Coordinates of C-alpha atoms and ligand atoms in Angstrom, one line a residue:
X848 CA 31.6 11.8 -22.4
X849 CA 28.9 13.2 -20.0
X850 CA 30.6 16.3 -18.0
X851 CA 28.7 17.4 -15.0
X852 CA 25.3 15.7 -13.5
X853 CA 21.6 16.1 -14.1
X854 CA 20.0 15.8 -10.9
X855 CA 16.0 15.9 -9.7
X856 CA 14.3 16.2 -7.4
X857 CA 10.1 14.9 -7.7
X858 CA 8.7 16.0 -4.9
X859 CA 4.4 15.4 -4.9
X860 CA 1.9 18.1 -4.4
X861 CA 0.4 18.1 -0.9
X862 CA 0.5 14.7 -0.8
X863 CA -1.5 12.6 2.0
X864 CA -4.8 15.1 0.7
X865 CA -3.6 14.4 -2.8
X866 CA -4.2 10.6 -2.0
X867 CA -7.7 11.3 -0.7
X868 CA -8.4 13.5 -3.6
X869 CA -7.0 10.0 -5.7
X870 CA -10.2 7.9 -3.3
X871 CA -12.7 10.4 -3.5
X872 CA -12.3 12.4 -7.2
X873 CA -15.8 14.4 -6.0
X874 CA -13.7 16.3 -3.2
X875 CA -11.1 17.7 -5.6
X876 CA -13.1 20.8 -5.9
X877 CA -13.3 21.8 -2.3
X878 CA -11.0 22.4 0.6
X879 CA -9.2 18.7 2.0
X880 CA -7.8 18.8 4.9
X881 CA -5.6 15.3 6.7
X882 CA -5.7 15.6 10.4
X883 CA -3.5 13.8 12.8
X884 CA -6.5 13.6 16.0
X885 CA -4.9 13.2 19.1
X886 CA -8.2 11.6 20.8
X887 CA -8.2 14.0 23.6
X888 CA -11.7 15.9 22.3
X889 CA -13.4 15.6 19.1
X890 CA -11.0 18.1 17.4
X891 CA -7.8 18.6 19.3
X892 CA -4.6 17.9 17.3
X893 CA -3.1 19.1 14.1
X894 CA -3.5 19.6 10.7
X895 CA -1.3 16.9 8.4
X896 CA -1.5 18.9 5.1
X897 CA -3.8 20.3 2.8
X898 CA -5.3 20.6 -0.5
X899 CA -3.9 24.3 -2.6
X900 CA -7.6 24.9 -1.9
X901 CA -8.0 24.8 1.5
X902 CA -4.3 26.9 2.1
X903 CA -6.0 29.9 0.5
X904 CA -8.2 29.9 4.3
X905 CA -4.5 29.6 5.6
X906 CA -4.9 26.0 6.4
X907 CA -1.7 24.3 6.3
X908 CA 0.6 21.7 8.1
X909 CA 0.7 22.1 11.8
X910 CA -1.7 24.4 12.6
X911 CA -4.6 23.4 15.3
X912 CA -7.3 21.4 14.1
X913 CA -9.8 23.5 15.9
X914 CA -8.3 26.9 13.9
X915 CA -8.7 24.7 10.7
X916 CA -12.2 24.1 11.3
X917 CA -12.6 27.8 12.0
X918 CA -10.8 29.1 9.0
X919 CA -13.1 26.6 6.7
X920 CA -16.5 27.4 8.8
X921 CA -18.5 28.6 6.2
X922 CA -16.8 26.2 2.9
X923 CA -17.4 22.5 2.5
X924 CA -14.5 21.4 3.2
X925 CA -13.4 17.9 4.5
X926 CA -11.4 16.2 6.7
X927 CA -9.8 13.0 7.1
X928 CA -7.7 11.7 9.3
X929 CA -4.7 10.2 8.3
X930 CA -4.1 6.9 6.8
X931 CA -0.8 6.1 6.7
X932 CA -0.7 2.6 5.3
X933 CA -2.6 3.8 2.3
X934 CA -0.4 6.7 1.7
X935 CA 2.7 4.4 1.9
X936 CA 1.1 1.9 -0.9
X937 CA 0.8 4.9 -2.9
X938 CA 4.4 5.8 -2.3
X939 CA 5.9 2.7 -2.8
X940 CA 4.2 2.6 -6.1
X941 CA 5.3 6.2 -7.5
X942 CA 8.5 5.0 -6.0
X943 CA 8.8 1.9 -8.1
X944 CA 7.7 4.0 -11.4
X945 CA 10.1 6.9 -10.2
X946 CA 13.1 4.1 -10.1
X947 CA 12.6 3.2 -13.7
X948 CA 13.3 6.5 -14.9
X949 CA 16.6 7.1 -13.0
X950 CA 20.1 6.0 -13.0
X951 CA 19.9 6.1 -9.2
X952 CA 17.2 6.9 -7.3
X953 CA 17.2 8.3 -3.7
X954 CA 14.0 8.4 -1.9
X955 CA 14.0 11.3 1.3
X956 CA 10.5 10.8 2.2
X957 CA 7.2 9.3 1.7
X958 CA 6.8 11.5 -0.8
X959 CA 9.9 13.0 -2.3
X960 CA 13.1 11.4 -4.2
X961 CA 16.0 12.3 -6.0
X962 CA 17.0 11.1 -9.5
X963 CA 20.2 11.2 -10.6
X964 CA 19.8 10.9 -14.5
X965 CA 22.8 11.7 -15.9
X966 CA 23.2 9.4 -18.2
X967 CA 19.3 8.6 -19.4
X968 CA 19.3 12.4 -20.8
X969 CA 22.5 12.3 -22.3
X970 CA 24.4 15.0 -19.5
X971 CA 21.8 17.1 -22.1
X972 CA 19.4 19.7 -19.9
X973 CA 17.1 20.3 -23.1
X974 CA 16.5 16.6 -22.9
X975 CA 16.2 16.8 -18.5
X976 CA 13.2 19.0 -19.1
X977 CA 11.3 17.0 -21.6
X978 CA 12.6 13.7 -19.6
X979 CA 10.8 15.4 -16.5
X980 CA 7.6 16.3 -18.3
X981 CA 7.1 12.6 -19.8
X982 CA 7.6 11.7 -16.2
X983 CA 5.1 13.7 -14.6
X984 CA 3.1 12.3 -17.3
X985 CA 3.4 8.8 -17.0
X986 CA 3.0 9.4 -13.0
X987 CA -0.2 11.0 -14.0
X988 CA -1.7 8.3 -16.3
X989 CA -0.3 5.5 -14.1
X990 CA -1.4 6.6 -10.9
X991 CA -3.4 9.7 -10.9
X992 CA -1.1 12.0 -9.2
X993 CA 0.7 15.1 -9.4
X994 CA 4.1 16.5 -8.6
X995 CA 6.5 19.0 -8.6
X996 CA 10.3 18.6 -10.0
X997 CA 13.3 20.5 -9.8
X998 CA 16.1 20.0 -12.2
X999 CA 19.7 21.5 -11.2
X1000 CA 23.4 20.4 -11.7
X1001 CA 23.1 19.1 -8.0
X1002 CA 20.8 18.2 -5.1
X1003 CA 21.0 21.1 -3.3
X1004 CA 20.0 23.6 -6.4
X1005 CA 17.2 20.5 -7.9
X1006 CA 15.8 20.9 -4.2
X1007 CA 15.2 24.8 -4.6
X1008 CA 14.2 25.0 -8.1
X1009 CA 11.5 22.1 -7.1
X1010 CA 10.7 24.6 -4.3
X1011 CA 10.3 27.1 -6.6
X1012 CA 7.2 25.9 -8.9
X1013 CA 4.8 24.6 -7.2
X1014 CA 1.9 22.6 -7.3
X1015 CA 2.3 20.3 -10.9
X1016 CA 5.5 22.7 -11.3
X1017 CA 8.2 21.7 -13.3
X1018 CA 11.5 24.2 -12.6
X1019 CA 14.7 23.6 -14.6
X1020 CA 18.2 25.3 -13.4
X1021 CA 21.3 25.1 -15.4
X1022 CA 24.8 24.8 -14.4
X1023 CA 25.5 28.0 -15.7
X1024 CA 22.1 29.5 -14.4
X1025 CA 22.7 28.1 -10.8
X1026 CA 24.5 30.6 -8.8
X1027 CA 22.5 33.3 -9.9
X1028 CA 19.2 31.7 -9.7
X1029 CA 20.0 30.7 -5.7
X1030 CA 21.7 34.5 -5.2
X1031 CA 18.6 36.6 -4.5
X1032 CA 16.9 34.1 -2.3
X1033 CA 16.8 34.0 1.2
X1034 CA 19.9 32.4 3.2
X1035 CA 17.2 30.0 5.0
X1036 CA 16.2 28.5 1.7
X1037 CA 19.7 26.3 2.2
X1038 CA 19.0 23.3 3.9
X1039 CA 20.8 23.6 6.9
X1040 CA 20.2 27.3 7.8
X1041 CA 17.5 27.4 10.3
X1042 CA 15.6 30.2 12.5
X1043 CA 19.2 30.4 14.8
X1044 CA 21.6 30.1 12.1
X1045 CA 19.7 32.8 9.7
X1046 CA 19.5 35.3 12.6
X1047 CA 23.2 34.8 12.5
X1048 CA 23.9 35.2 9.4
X1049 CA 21.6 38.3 9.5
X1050 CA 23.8 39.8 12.4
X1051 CA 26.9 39.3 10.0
X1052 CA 25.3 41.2 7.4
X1053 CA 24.5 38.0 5.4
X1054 CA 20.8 37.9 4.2
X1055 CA 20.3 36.5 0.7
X1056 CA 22.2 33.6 -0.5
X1057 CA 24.4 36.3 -2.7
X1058 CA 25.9 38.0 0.6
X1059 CA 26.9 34.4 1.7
X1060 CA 28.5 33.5 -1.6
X1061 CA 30.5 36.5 -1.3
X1062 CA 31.2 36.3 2.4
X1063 CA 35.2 35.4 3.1
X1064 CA 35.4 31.5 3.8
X1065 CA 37.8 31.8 5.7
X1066 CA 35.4 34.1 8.5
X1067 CA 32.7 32.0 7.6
X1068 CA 34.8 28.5 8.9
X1069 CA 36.3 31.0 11.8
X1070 CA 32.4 31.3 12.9
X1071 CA 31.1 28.3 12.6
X1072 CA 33.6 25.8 12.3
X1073 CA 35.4 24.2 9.2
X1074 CA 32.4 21.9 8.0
X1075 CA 29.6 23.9 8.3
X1076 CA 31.8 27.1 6.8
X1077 CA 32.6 25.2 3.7
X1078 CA 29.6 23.7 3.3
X1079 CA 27.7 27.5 3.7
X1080 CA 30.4 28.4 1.0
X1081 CA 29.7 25.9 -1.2
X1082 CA 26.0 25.6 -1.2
X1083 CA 25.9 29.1 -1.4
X1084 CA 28.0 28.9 -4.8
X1085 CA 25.5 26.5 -5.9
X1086 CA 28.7 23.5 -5.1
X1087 CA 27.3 20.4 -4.0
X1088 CA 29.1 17.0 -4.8
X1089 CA 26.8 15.0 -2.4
X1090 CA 25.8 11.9 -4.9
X1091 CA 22.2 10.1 -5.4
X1092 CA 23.1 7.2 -3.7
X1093 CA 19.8 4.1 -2.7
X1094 CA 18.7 5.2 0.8
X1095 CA 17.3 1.9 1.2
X1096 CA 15.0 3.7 4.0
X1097 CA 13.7 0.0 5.2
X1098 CA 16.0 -2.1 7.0
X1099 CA 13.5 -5.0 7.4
X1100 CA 10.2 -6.0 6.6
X1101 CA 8.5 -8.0 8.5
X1102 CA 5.1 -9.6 9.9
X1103 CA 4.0 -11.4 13.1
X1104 CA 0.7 -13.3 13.8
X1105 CA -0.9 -15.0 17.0
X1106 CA -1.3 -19.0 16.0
X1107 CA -5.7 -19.9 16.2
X1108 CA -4.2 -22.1 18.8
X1109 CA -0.9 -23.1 20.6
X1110 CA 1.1 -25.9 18.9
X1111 CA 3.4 -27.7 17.8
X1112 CA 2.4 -28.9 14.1
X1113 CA 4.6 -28.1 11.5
X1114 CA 1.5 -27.9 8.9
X1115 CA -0.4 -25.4 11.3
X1116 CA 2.3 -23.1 11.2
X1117 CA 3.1 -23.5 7.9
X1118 CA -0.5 -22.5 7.3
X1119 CA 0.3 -19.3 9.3
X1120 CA 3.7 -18.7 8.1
X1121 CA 2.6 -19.0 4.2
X1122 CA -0.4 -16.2 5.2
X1123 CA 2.2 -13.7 6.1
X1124 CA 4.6 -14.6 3.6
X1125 CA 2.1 -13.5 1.5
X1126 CA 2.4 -10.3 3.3
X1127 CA 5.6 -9.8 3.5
X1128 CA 6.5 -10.5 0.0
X1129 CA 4.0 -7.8 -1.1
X1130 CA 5.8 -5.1 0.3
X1131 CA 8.9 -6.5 -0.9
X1132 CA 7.7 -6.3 -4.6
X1133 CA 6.5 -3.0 -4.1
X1134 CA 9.3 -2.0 -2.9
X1135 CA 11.6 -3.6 -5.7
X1136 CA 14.0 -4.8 -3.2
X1137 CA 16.4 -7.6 -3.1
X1138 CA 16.7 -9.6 0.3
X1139 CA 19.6 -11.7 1.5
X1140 CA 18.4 -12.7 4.7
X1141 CA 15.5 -14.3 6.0
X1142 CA 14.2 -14.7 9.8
X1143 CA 11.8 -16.9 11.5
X1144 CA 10.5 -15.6 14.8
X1145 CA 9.3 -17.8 17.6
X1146 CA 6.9 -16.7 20.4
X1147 CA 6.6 -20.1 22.8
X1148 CA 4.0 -20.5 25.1
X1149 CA 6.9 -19.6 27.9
X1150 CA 6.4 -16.1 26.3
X1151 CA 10.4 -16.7 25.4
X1152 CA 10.7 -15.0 22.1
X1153 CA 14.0 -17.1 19.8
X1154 CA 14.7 -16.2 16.1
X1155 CA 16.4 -18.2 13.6
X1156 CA 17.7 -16.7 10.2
X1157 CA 19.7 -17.7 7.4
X1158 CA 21.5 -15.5 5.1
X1159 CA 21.2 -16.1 1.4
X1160 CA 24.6 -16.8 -1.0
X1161 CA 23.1 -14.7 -3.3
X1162 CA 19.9 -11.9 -3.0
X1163 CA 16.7 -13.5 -3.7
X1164 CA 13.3 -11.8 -4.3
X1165 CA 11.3 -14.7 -5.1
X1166 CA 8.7 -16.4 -3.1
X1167 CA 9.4 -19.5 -3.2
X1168 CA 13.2 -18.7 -1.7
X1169 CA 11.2 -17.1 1.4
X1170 CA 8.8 -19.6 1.4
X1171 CA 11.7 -22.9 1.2
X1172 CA 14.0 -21.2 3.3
X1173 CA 11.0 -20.7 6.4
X1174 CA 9.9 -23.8 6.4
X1175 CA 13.7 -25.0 7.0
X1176 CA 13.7 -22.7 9.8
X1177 CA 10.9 -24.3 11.3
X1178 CA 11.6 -27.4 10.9
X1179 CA 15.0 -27.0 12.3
X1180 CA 13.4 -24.9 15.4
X1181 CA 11.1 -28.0 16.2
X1182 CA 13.3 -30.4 16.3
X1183 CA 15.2 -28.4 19.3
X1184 CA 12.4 -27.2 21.3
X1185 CA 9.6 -29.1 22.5
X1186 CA 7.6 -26.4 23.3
X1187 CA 4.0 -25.6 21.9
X1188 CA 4.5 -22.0 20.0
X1189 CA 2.0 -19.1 20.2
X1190 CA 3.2 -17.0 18.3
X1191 CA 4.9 -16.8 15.0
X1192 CA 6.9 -14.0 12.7
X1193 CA 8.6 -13.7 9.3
X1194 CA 11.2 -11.4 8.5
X1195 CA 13.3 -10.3 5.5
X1196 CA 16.1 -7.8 5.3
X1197 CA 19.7 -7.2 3.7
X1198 CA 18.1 -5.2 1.0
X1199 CA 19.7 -4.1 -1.9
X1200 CA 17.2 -2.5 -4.9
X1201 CA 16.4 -4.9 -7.7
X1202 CA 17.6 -2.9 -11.0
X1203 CA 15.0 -2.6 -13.3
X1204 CA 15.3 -2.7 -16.8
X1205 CA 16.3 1.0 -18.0
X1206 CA 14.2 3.3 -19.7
X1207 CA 15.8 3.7 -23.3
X1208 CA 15.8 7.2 -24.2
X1209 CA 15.4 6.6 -27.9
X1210 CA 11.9 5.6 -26.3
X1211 CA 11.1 9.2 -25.5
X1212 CA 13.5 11.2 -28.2
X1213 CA 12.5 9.6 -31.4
Ligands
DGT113 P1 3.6 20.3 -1.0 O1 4.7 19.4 -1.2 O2 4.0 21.6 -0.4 O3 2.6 20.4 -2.1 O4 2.7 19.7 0.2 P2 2.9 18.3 1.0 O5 1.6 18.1 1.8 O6 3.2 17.2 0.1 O7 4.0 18.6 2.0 P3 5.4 17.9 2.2 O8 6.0 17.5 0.9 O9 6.2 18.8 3.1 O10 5.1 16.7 3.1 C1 4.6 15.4 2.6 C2 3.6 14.8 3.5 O11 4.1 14.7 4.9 C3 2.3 15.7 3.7 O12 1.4 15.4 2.7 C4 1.8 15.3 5.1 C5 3.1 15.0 5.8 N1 3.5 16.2 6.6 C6 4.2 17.3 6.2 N2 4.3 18.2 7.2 C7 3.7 17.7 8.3 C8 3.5 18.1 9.6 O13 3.9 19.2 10.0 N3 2.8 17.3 10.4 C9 2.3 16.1 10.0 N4 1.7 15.3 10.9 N5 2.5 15.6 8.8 C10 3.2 16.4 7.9
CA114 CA1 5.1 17.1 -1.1

């Protein structure tokens, strides 16, 4: 029987540049740099994130764009702005290869996500580590990219060890090796501890995570409340039983389009409805999801928006299910309302993750 968990965290290296690096492989050697331009004047806003390259000038996320430009005057570096849509195809994808490796999978952000893989490696950390590499590798020949992954008994330590390697880092923290590898950092490395807690802490004499593993819990809960005390007194002993549970971080997926013209023709908006079906079914496959119900949305000519939806017996994730199940919608809708339609939407949600066929680890330990 497996004992404790094997938990990671993949988090990729400064990602949205990473992704331009991915478009433009002739960049790679000099400084990127994703800007979010507010529109004001040719360079007012901030800087997104950077290449490793460009943070040697001090470059990095949220600084001015102007300062940017300054601290890369005399390199060729680049800028983009950012592109969000691309960046979230790219996600989705790592996503979707980062799912097949794990037992459960909990994405955090566009570009980070826990694995909880446990069972794939056995409850062995000798296996974890060679587990992570073939991932990394696998991410690398699929896609092109890089990351960073942090391999603890938990989230909370997987999160700093991830933390501590980085770019293409690969950091691996054993049960036994956890409290001491967290006890010489500093107390703001916990999630949780900010600028105002940490200056707290610092006025109680707590500055590395070690003074806060030793600090009595029963002060700590007296300061800042029973929660927040244990869970300072926990994390700080490297105790975290939070689980890797599906974030499922979209609720619904949906498109809308404007009709050429106004009607009331089943076949013309049929011809609309299948073109973002199409749509909407792509993200869904990306995504791996599941989706129980389905929604039609109605914009009359009245302007009077009306939805109809139908939810599934059982989760779906074909097209033709979305497709059938529309086209009833429609139908239905025309036959009550005699009113020409201008526009017209498609929406699928109840998610729940399609389970994809598990990675045997005989496959990587033969
Ligand atoms: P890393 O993980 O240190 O190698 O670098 P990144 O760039 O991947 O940083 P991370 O993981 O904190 O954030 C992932 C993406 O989120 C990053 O590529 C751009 C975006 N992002 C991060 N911080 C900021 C920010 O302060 N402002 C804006 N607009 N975007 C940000
Ligand atoms: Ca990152």
């Amino acid at each position: 029987m497996v004992q404790g968990r094997v938990v990671m965290l993949a988090d990729f290296d400064y990602f949205f540049a990473q992704c331009e690096e991915l478009r433009n492989p002739s960049i790679k050697d000099k400084p990127v740099v994703v800007c979010v331009y507010s529109g004001r004047t040719e360079d007012s806003g901030a800087v997104s994130t950077s290449n490793y390259i460009a943070r040697r000038y001090d470059v990095k996320s949220g600084i001015p764009i102007f300062l940017a430009k300054r601290n890369l005057e005399d390199t060729n570096a680049i800028f983009f702005p950012v592109d969000h849509e691309y960046y979230t195809q790219i996600s989705n994808r790592i996503m979707q290869i980062l799912n097949t490796y794990a037992g459960s999978l909990e994405q955090v952000s566009i570009d980070e996500a826990y694995l909880d893989v446990t069972l794939q490696v056995d409850g062995s950390f000798e296996k974890a580590y060679l587990y992570a590499q073939k991932i990394k590798q696998d991410i690398k020949t699929q896609i092109g990219l890089s990351l960073s992954i942090g391999i603890g008994p938990n989230k909370l330590v997987a999160k700093i060890a991830c933390d501590n390697q980085k770019p293409n880092g690969l950091t691996l923290v054993k049960p036994l090796e956890a409290a001491n590898f967290l006890a010489p950092l500093p107390v703001n490395r916990l999630l949780g501890v900010g600028k105002k807690t940490s200056t707290r802490l610092e006025q109680m004499g707590i500055k590395t995570i070690a003074d806060l593993a030793k600090y009595d819990v029963q002060r700590l809960i007296a300061m800042f409340g029973k929660t927040l005390g244990l869970y300072f007194h926990n994390a700080a002993n490297a105790i975290d039983n939070e689980p890797v549970v599906f974030a499922g971080e979209a609720e619904s997926i949906s498109k809308i389009g404007t009709l050429k013209q106004d009607t009331h023709d089943l076949d013309c908006i049929l011809h609309k409805t299948d073109e973002l079906i199409e749509t909407v079914y792509k993200e869904v496959t990306e995504k791996n999801y599941n989706f129980k119900t389905i929604s039609l949305y109605v914009v009359n000519v009245d302007l009077l928006t009306k939805s109809r939806s139908i939810t599934l017996e059982q989760p779906a994730k074909d097209k033709e299910t979305l497709k059938r199940n529309i086209r009833l919608l429609l139908e239905k809708y025309l036959t009550e309302s005699p009113i020409d339609i201008r526009r017209i939407g498609v929406k699928v949600s109840g998610f729940s993750k399609k389970q994809p066929q598990q990675k045997q680890l005989s496959s990587f330990f033969s």
